Amino acid sequence: ILNVEQSPQSLHVQEGDSTNFTCSFPSSNFYALHWYRWETAKSPEALFVMTLNGDEKKKGRISATLNTKEGYSYLYIKGSQPEDSATYLCAFISNFGNEKLTFGTGTRLTIIP
Amino acid sequence: DSGVTQTPKHLITATGQRVTLRCSPRSGDLSVYWYQQSLDQGLQFLIQYYNGEERAKGNILERFSAQQFPDLHSELNLSSLELGDSALYFCASSVVEGGTGYNEQFFGPGTRLTVL
């Protein structure tokens, strides 16, 4: 059983502040890590697919880093806006050959106006 | 709009019954994935199909089965339904370039199944 953990479980951030949260995954047998953003009453939407140790990806005010040797990825949001309120999910894929996504339970982010 | 469609949006049925959930992937996507999201659990991978063939299997119960048709749409069949099968079922699709794990998945709007 692959263990993918996200912390914190939930987070309240003042509008305009920056924030970050963590995804931890098994450091061995790494293949890829996905980040998804899931707004209430909508479906998950892909943010990043990260495949190489040291990867840094950016989309607007959101960025992510990857450390496959120690088994973690950080997601950063700069200058939080109310529309950033969502659950952020990471999903790990091992190199066992079946390419299935194992999701963490998510970090629920609420931006306080 | 991700381009992935799922029908029906909502389904209410009784224990012991059988239902079929349908998914049409984005145009050009060969890979289809099914996920289950229950109240007390996160998003659980059920099964993946690639161009009509089963590619990967997750925690899918024996009462559940799926298939992908030549036109690439997929169906998830749930039989002998139990109360615990009530959940949101998502379908997702992706292209296949350099390995399916390297490509983001596009999720449909989901089918909410309620078993009474």
PDB file of C-alpha atoms in Angstrom:
ATOM      1  CA  ILE A   1       0.000   0.000   0.000  1.00  0.00           C
ATOM      2  CA  LEU A   2       1.453   3.351  -1.028  1.00  0.00           C
ATOM      3  CA  ASN A   3       1.242   6.109   1.559  1.00  0.00           C
ATOM      4  CA  VAL A   4       0.663   9.605   0.211  1.00  0.00           C
ATOM      5  CA  GLU A   5       0.177  12.204   2.922  1.00  0.00           C
ATOM      6  CA  GLN A   6      -0.702  15.852   2.697  1.00  0.00           C
ATOM      7  CA  SER A   7      -0.344  18.478   5.378  1.00  0.00           C
ATOM      8  CA  PRO A   8      -1.944  20.415   6.754  1.00  0.00           C
ATOM      9  CA  GLN A   9      -5.424  18.943   6.307  1.00  0.00           C
ATOM     10  CA  SER A  10      -6.931  22.411   6.230  1.00  0.00           C
ATOM     11  CA  LEU A  11      -5.675  25.946   6.180  1.00  0.00           C
ATOM     12  CA  HIS A  12      -7.207  29.405   6.525  1.00  0.00           C
ATOM     13  CA  VAL A  13      -5.208  32.204   4.969  1.00  0.00           C
ATOM     14  CA  GLN A  14      -5.840  35.931   4.813  1.00  0.00           C
ATOM     15  CA  GLU A  15      -6.340  37.330   1.329  1.00  0.00           C
ATOM     16  CA  GLY A  16      -3.038  38.660   0.015  1.00  0.00           C
ATOM     17  CA  ASP A  17      -0.882  36.371   2.145  1.00  0.00           C
ATOM     18  CA  SER A  18       1.263  33.639   0.664  1.00  0.00           C
ATOM     19  CA  THR A  19       1.034  30.041   1.764  1.00  0.00           C
ATOM     20  CA  ASN A  20       2.401  26.594   1.078  1.00  0.00           C
ATOM     21  CA  PHE A  21       1.580  22.999   1.848  1.00  0.00           C
ATOM     22  CA  THR A  22       3.238  19.617   1.584  1.00  0.00           C
ATOM     23  CA  CYS A  23       2.758  16.299  -0.121  1.00  0.00           C
ATOM     24  CA  SER A  24       4.846  13.357   1.152  1.00  0.00           C
ATOM     25  CA  PHE A  25       5.220  10.164  -0.837  1.00  0.00           C
ATOM     26  CA  PRO A  26       7.441   7.063  -0.924  1.00  0.00           C
ATOM     27  CA  SER A  27      10.920   8.137  -2.033  1.00  0.00           C
ATOM     28  CA  SER A  28      11.628   4.814  -3.708  1.00  0.00           C
ATOM     29  CA  ASN A  29      10.042   3.731  -6.970  1.00  0.00           C
ATOM     30  CA  PHE A  30       9.097   7.267  -7.993  1.00  0.00           C
ATOM     31  CA  TYR A  31       7.581   7.747 -11.440  1.00  0.00           C
ATOM     32  CA  ALA A  32       5.553  10.973 -11.343  1.00  0.00           C
ATOM     33  CA  LEU A  33       3.660  13.315  -9.041  1.00  0.00           C
ATOM     34  CA  HIS A  34       0.496  15.182  -9.999  1.00  0.00           C
ATOM     35  CA  TRP A  35      -1.102  18.206  -8.331  1.00  0.00           C
ATOM     36  CA  TYR A  36      -4.807  18.883  -8.766  1.00  0.00           C
ATOM     37  CA  ARG A  37      -7.049  21.708  -7.631  1.00  0.00           C
ATOM     38  CA  TRP A  38     -10.591  20.733  -6.630  1.00  0.00           C
ATOM     39  CA  GLU A  39     -13.187  23.430  -6.082  1.00  0.00           C
ATOM     40  CA  THR A  40     -16.400  22.595  -4.277  1.00  0.00           C
ATOM     41  CA  ALA A  41     -19.109  21.231  -6.593  1.00  0.00           C
ATOM     42  CA  LYS A  42     -16.663  20.975  -9.477  1.00  0.00           C
ATOM     43  CA  SER A  43     -14.272  18.273 -10.672  1.00  0.00           C
ATOM     44  CA  PRO A  44     -10.514  18.104 -10.041  1.00  0.00           C
ATOM     45  CA  GLU A  45      -8.427  20.198 -12.393  1.00  0.00           C
ATOM     46  CA  ALA A  46      -4.778  19.471 -13.146  1.00  0.00           C
ATOM     47  CA  LEU A  47      -2.199  21.989 -11.984  1.00  0.00           C
ATOM     48  CA  PHE A  48       1.138  20.271 -12.510  1.00  0.00           C
ATOM     49  CA  VAL A  49       2.711  16.972 -13.493  1.00  0.00           C
ATOM     50  CA  MET A  50       6.192  16.639 -12.012  1.00  0.00           C
ATOM     51  CA  THR A  51       8.596  13.958 -13.076  1.00  0.00           C
ATOM     52  CA  LEU A  52      12.195  14.932 -12.294  1.00  0.00           C
ATOM     53  CA  ASN A  53      13.957  15.503  -8.995  1.00  0.00           C
ATOM     54  CA  GLY A  54      14.426  19.233  -8.544  1.00  0.00           C
ATOM     55  CA  ASP A  55      11.514  20.074 -10.872  1.00  0.00           C
ATOM     56  CA  GLU A  56      10.000  23.483 -10.295  1.00  0.00           C
ATOM     57  CA  LYS A  57       6.787  24.369 -12.096  1.00  0.00           C
ATOM     58  CA  LYS A  58       4.818  27.587 -12.122  1.00  0.00           C
ATOM     59  CA  LYS A  59       1.359  28.644 -13.258  1.00  0.00           C
ATOM     60  CA  GLY A  60       0.549  32.246 -12.457  1.00  0.00           C
ATOM     61  CA  ARG A  61       0.749  32.695  -8.679  1.00  0.00           C
ATOM     62  CA  ILE A  62       0.968  28.953  -8.017  1.00  0.00           C
ATOM     63  CA  SER A  63       4.214  27.021  -8.101  1.00  0.00           C
ATOM     64  CA  ALA A  64       5.441  23.610  -7.024  1.00  0.00           C
ATOM     65  CA  THR A  65       8.749  21.952  -6.246  1.00  0.00           C
ATOM     66  CA  LEU A  66       9.725  18.300  -6.152  1.00  0.00           C
ATOM     67  CA  ASN A  67      12.280  16.353  -4.129  1.00  0.00           C
ATOM     68  CA  THR A  68      12.138  12.695  -5.103  1.00  0.00           C
ATOM     69  CA  LYS A  69      15.154  11.701  -2.983  1.00  0.00           C
ATOM     70  CA  GLU A  70      13.421  12.668   0.249  1.00  0.00           C
ATOM     71  CA  GLY A  71       9.875  12.086  -0.997  1.00  0.00           C
ATOM     72  CA  TYR A  72       8.118  15.429  -0.827  1.00  0.00           C
ATOM     73  CA  SER A  73       6.628  18.146  -2.965  1.00  0.00           C
ATOM     74  CA  TYR A  74       5.613  21.645  -1.938  1.00  0.00           C
ATOM     75  CA  LEU A  75       2.839  23.713  -3.471  1.00  0.00           C
ATOM     76  CA  TYR A  76       3.127  27.468  -3.046  1.00  0.00           C
ATOM     77  CA  ILE A  77       0.486  30.117  -3.582  1.00  0.00           C
ATOM     78  CA  LYS A  78       1.653  33.707  -3.675  1.00  0.00           C
ATOM     79  CA  GLY A  79      -0.699  36.572  -2.790  1.00  0.00           C
ATOM     80  CA  SER A  80      -3.752  34.381  -2.092  1.00  0.00           C
ATOM     81  CA  GLN A  81      -7.043  35.412  -3.644  1.00  0.00           C
ATOM     82  CA  PRO A  82     -10.578  34.246  -2.735  1.00  0.00           C
ATOM     83  CA  GLU A  83     -10.712  32.195  -5.949  1.00  0.00           C
ATOM     84  CA  ASP A  84      -7.799  30.099  -4.641  1.00  0.00           C
ATOM     85  CA  SER A  85     -10.153  28.549  -2.072  1.00  0.00           C
ATOM     86  CA  ALA A  86     -10.245  24.855  -2.972  1.00  0.00           C
ATOM     87  CA  THR A  87      -8.904  21.470  -1.968  1.00  0.00           C
ATOM     88  CA  TYR A  88      -5.448  20.783  -3.358  1.00  0.00           C
ATOM     89  CA  LEU A  89      -4.695  17.145  -4.057  1.00  0.00           C
ATOM     90  CA  CYS A  90      -1.428  15.487  -4.870  1.00  0.00           C
ATOM     91  CA  ALA A  91      -1.250  12.078  -6.514  1.00  0.00           C
ATOM     92  CA  PHE A  92       1.748   9.770  -6.681  1.00  0.00           C
ATOM     93  CA  ILE A  93       2.556   7.279  -9.407  1.00  0.00           C
ATOM     94  CA  SER A  94       5.089   4.557  -8.720  1.00  0.00           C
ATOM     95  CA  ASN A  95       7.233   2.840 -11.322  1.00  0.00           C
ATOM     96  CA  PHE A  96       5.700  -0.562 -10.587  1.00  0.00           C
ATOM     97  CA  GLY A  97       4.424  -0.497 -14.137  1.00  0.00           C
ATOM     98  CA  ASN A  98       0.728   0.062 -13.577  1.00  0.00           C
ATOM     99  CA  GLU A  99       0.711   3.894 -13.710  1.00  0.00           C
ATOM    100  CA  LYS A 100      -2.174   4.277 -11.292  1.00  0.00           C
ATOM    101  CA  LEU A 101      -2.572   7.478  -9.315  1.00  0.00           C
ATOM    102  CA  THR A 102      -2.599   7.205  -5.522  1.00  0.00           C
ATOM    103  CA  PHE A 103      -4.141  10.379  -4.154  1.00  0.00           C
ATOM    104  CA  GLY A 104      -3.464  12.075  -0.859  1.00  0.00           C
ATOM    105  CA  THR A 105      -6.457  13.232   1.179  1.00  0.00           C
ATOM    106  CA  GLY A 106      -5.858  16.842   0.207  1.00  0.00           C
ATOM    107  CA  THR A 107      -5.281  20.212   1.836  1.00  0.00           C
ATOM    108  CA  ARG A 108      -8.449  22.272   2.086  1.00  0.00           C
ATOM    109  CA  LEU A 109      -7.535  25.939   1.625  1.00  0.00           C
ATOM    110  CA  THR A 110      -9.898  28.748   2.596  1.00  0.00           C
ATOM    111  CA  ILE A 111      -8.981  32.327   1.777  1.00  0.00           C
ATOM    112  CA  ILE A 112     -10.424  34.882   4.180  1.00  0.00           C
ATOM    113  CA  PRO A 113     -11.310  38.159   2.420  1.00  0.00           C
TER     114      PRO A 113
ATOM    115  CA  ASP B   1     -15.323  22.403 -19.120  1.00  0.00           C
ATOM    116  CA  SER B   2     -12.738  19.594 -19.332  1.00  0.00           C
ATOM    117  CA  GLY B   3     -14.255  17.994 -22.434  1.00  0.00           C
ATOM    118  CA  VAL B   4     -14.990  14.772 -20.540  1.00  0.00           C
ATOM    119  CA  THR B   5     -18.690  13.975 -20.247  1.00  0.00           C
ATOM    120  CA  GLN B   6     -20.397  11.673 -17.792  1.00  0.00           C
ATOM    121  CA  THR B   7     -23.975  10.507 -17.608  1.00  0.00           C
ATOM    122  CA  PRO B   8     -26.104  10.465 -15.650  1.00  0.00           C
ATOM    123  CA  LYS B   9     -25.325  13.292 -13.280  1.00  0.00           C
ATOM    124  CA  HIS B  10     -27.323  11.789 -10.441  1.00  0.00           C
ATOM    125  CA  LEU B  11     -28.573   8.286  -9.867  1.00  0.00           C
ATOM    126  CA  ILE B  12     -30.739   7.037  -7.034  1.00  0.00           C
ATOM    127  CA  THR B  13     -31.346   3.334  -6.732  1.00  0.00           C
ATOM    128  CA  ALA B  14     -32.029   0.587  -4.223  1.00  0.00           C
ATOM    129  CA  THR B  15     -29.766  -1.998  -2.644  1.00  0.00           C
ATOM    130  CA  GLY B  16     -29.278  -5.079  -4.755  1.00  0.00           C
ATOM    131  CA  GLN B  17     -29.765  -3.240  -8.026  1.00  0.00           C
ATOM    132  CA  ARG B  18     -27.376  -2.808 -10.925  1.00  0.00           C
ATOM    133  CA  VAL B  19     -26.447   0.476 -12.615  1.00  0.00           C
ATOM    134  CA  THR B  20     -24.269   1.592 -15.505  1.00  0.00           C
ATOM    135  CA  LEU B  21     -22.304   4.824 -15.515  1.00  0.00           C
ATOM    136  CA  ARG B  22     -21.137   6.205 -18.815  1.00  0.00           C
ATOM    137  CA  CYS B  23     -18.109   8.307 -19.710  1.00  0.00           C
ATOM    138  CA  SER B  24     -16.987   9.915 -22.964  1.00  0.00           C
ATOM    139  CA  PRO B  25     -13.339  11.009 -22.939  1.00  0.00           C
ATOM    140  CA  ARG B  26     -11.920  14.135 -24.516  1.00  0.00           C
ATOM    141  CA  SER B  27     -11.509  13.873 -28.256  1.00  0.00           C
ATOM    142  CA  GLY B  28      -8.230  12.092 -28.997  1.00  0.00           C
ATOM    143  CA  ASP B  29      -7.646  10.747 -25.474  1.00  0.00           C
ATOM    144  CA  LEU B  30      -7.069   7.009 -25.486  1.00  0.00           C
ATOM    145  CA  SER B  31      -6.849   6.471 -21.745  1.00  0.00           C
ATOM    146  CA  VAL B  32      -9.871   6.455 -19.436  1.00  0.00           C
ATOM    147  CA  TYR B  33      -9.758   6.202 -15.647  1.00  0.00           C
ATOM    148  CA  TRP B  34     -12.511   5.614 -13.096  1.00  0.00           C
ATOM    149  CA  TYR B  35     -12.386   6.942  -9.537  1.00  0.00           C
ATOM    150  CA  GLN B  36     -14.658   6.682  -6.525  1.00  0.00           C
ATOM    151  CA  GLN B  37     -14.990   9.365  -3.902  1.00  0.00           C
ATOM    152  CA  SER B  38     -16.887   8.330  -0.775  1.00  0.00           C
ATOM    153  CA  LEU B  39     -17.736  10.652   2.114  1.00  0.00           C
ATOM    154  CA  ASP B  40     -15.183   9.177   4.452  1.00  0.00           C
ATOM    155  CA  GLN B  41     -12.455   8.511   1.914  1.00  0.00           C
ATOM    156  CA  GLY B  42     -10.364  10.421  -0.554  1.00  0.00           C
ATOM    157  CA  LEU B  43     -10.327   9.867  -4.280  1.00  0.00           C
ATOM    158  CA  GLN B  44      -9.785   6.150  -4.907  1.00  0.00           C
ATOM    159  CA  PHE B  45      -8.559   4.811  -8.218  1.00  0.00           C
ATOM    160  CA  LEU B  46     -10.724   1.988  -9.532  1.00  0.00           C
ATOM    161  CA  ILE B  47      -9.552   1.046 -13.005  1.00  0.00           C
ATOM    162  CA  GLN B  48      -7.849   2.343 -16.156  1.00  0.00           C
ATOM    163  CA  TYR B  49      -8.466   1.453 -19.783  1.00  0.00           C
ATOM    164  CA  TYR B  50      -6.230   2.300 -22.674  1.00  0.00           C
ATOM    165  CA  ASN B  51      -7.536   1.995 -26.213  1.00  0.00           C
ATOM    166  CA  GLY B  52     -10.017  -0.685 -25.249  1.00  0.00           C
ATOM    167  CA  GLU B  53      -7.721  -2.760 -23.044  1.00  0.00           C
ATOM    168  CA  GLU B  54      -7.591  -2.839 -19.257  1.00  0.00           C
ATOM    169  CA  ARG B  55      -4.315  -1.192 -18.234  1.00  0.00           C
ATOM    170  CA  ALA B  56      -4.324  -0.876 -14.459  1.00  0.00           C
ATOM    171  CA  LYS B  57      -6.560  -1.970 -11.639  1.00  0.00           C
ATOM    172  CA  GLY B  58      -7.018  -0.372  -8.250  1.00  0.00           C
ATOM    173  CA  ASN B  59      -9.325  -1.167  -5.370  1.00  0.00           C
ATOM    174  CA  ILE B  60     -12.218  -2.194  -7.563  1.00  0.00           C
ATOM    175  CA  LEU B  61     -14.709  -4.598  -6.041  1.00  0.00           C
ATOM    176  CA  GLU B  62     -15.599  -7.813  -7.847  1.00  0.00           C
ATOM    177  CA  ARG B  63     -19.193  -6.555  -8.083  1.00  0.00           C
ATOM    178  CA  PHE B  64     -17.909  -3.710 -10.263  1.00  0.00           C
ATOM    179  CA  SER B  65     -16.730  -4.042 -13.832  1.00  0.00           C
ATOM    180  CA  ALA B  66     -15.822  -1.692 -16.624  1.00  0.00           C
ATOM    181  CA  GLN B  67     -15.117  -1.687 -20.307  1.00  0.00           C
ATOM    182  CA  GLN B  68     -13.963   0.687 -23.010  1.00  0.00           C
ATOM    183  CA  PHE B  69     -15.627   0.474 -26.386  1.00  0.00           C
ATOM    184  CA  PRO B  70     -14.129   0.938 -29.900  1.00  0.00           C
ATOM    185  CA  ASP B  71     -15.356   4.545 -29.962  1.00  0.00           C
ATOM    186  CA  LEU B  72     -13.363   4.990 -26.691  1.00  0.00           C
ATOM    187  CA  HIS B  73     -16.313   5.718 -24.443  1.00  0.00           C
ATOM    188  CA  SER B  74     -16.309   3.715 -21.245  1.00  0.00           C
ATOM    189  CA  GLU B  75     -18.916   2.249 -18.942  1.00  0.00           C
ATOM    190  CA  LEU B  76     -18.640   1.332 -15.290  1.00  0.00           C
ATOM    191  CA  ASN B  77     -21.102  -1.338 -14.190  1.00  0.00           C
ATOM    192  CA  LEU B  78     -21.959  -1.613 -10.512  1.00  0.00           C
ATOM    193  CA  SER B  79     -24.036  -4.603  -9.435  1.00  0.00           C
ATOM    194  CA  SER B  80     -25.562  -5.981  -6.225  1.00  0.00           C
ATOM    195  CA  LEU B  81     -25.394  -2.457  -4.890  1.00  0.00           C
ATOM    196  CA  GLU B  82     -24.895  -1.853  -1.192  1.00  0.00           C
ATOM    197  CA  LEU B  83     -25.450   1.271   0.887  1.00  0.00           C
ATOM    198  CA  GLY B  84     -21.684   1.745   1.069  1.00  0.00           C
ATOM    199  CA  ASP B  85     -21.455   2.089  -2.696  1.00  0.00           C
ATOM    200  CA  SER B  86     -23.049   5.535  -2.439  1.00  0.00           C
ATOM    201  CA  ALA B  87     -20.369   7.886  -3.692  1.00  0.00           C
ATOM    202  CA  LEU B  88     -19.296  10.296  -6.388  1.00  0.00           C
ATOM    203  CA  TYR B  89     -17.857   8.434  -9.360  1.00  0.00           C
ATOM    204  CA  PHE B  90     -15.472  10.332 -11.589  1.00  0.00           C
ATOM    205  CA  CYS B  91     -14.169   9.456 -14.988  1.00  0.00           C
ATOM    206  CA  ALA B  92     -10.990  11.053 -16.300  1.00  0.00           C
ATOM    207  CA  SER B  93      -9.108  10.838 -19.564  1.00  0.00           C
ATOM    208  CA  SER B  94      -5.623  11.618 -20.749  1.00  0.00           C
ATOM    209  CA  VAL B  95      -3.468  11.526 -23.828  1.00  0.00           C
ATOM    210  CA  VAL B  96      -0.679   8.979 -23.912  1.00  0.00           C
ATOM    211  CA  GLU B  97       2.672  10.552 -24.659  1.00  0.00           C
ATOM    212  CA  GLY B  98       5.754   9.126 -23.024  1.00  0.00           C
ATOM    213  CA  GLY B  99       3.747   7.065 -20.589  1.00  0.00           C
ATOM    214  CA  THR B 100       0.306   7.764 -19.200  1.00  0.00           C
ATOM    215  CA  GLY B 101       1.672   8.804 -15.818  1.00  0.00           C
ATOM    216  CA  TYR B 102       3.396  11.803 -17.360  1.00  0.00           C
ATOM    217  CA  ASN B 103       0.179  13.333 -18.603  1.00  0.00           C
ATOM    218  CA  GLU B 104      -2.393  15.300 -16.673  1.00  0.00           C
ATOM    219  CA  GLN B 105      -5.814  13.790 -16.363  1.00  0.00           C
ATOM    220  CA  PHE B 106      -8.978  15.650 -17.309  1.00  0.00           C
ATOM    221  CA  PHE B 107     -11.878  14.883 -15.027  1.00  0.00           C
ATOM    222  CA  GLY B 108     -15.536  14.727 -15.931  1.00  0.00           C
ATOM    223  CA  PRO B 109     -18.256  16.300 -13.759  1.00  0.00           C
ATOM    224  CA  GLY B 110     -18.927  13.022 -11.949  1.00  0.00           C
ATOM    225  CA  THR B 111     -21.973  10.857 -11.313  1.00  0.00           C
ATOM    226  CA  ARG B 112     -23.420  10.990  -7.816  1.00  0.00           C
ATOM    227  CA  LEU B 113     -24.792   7.575  -6.917  1.00  0.00           C
ATOM    228  CA  THR B 114     -27.131   7.215  -3.967  1.00  0.00           C
ATOM    229  CA  VAL B 115     -28.083   3.724  -2.868  1.00  0.00           C
ATOM    230  CA  LEU B 116     -31.125   3.591  -0.589  1.00  0.00           C
TER     231      LEU B 116
END
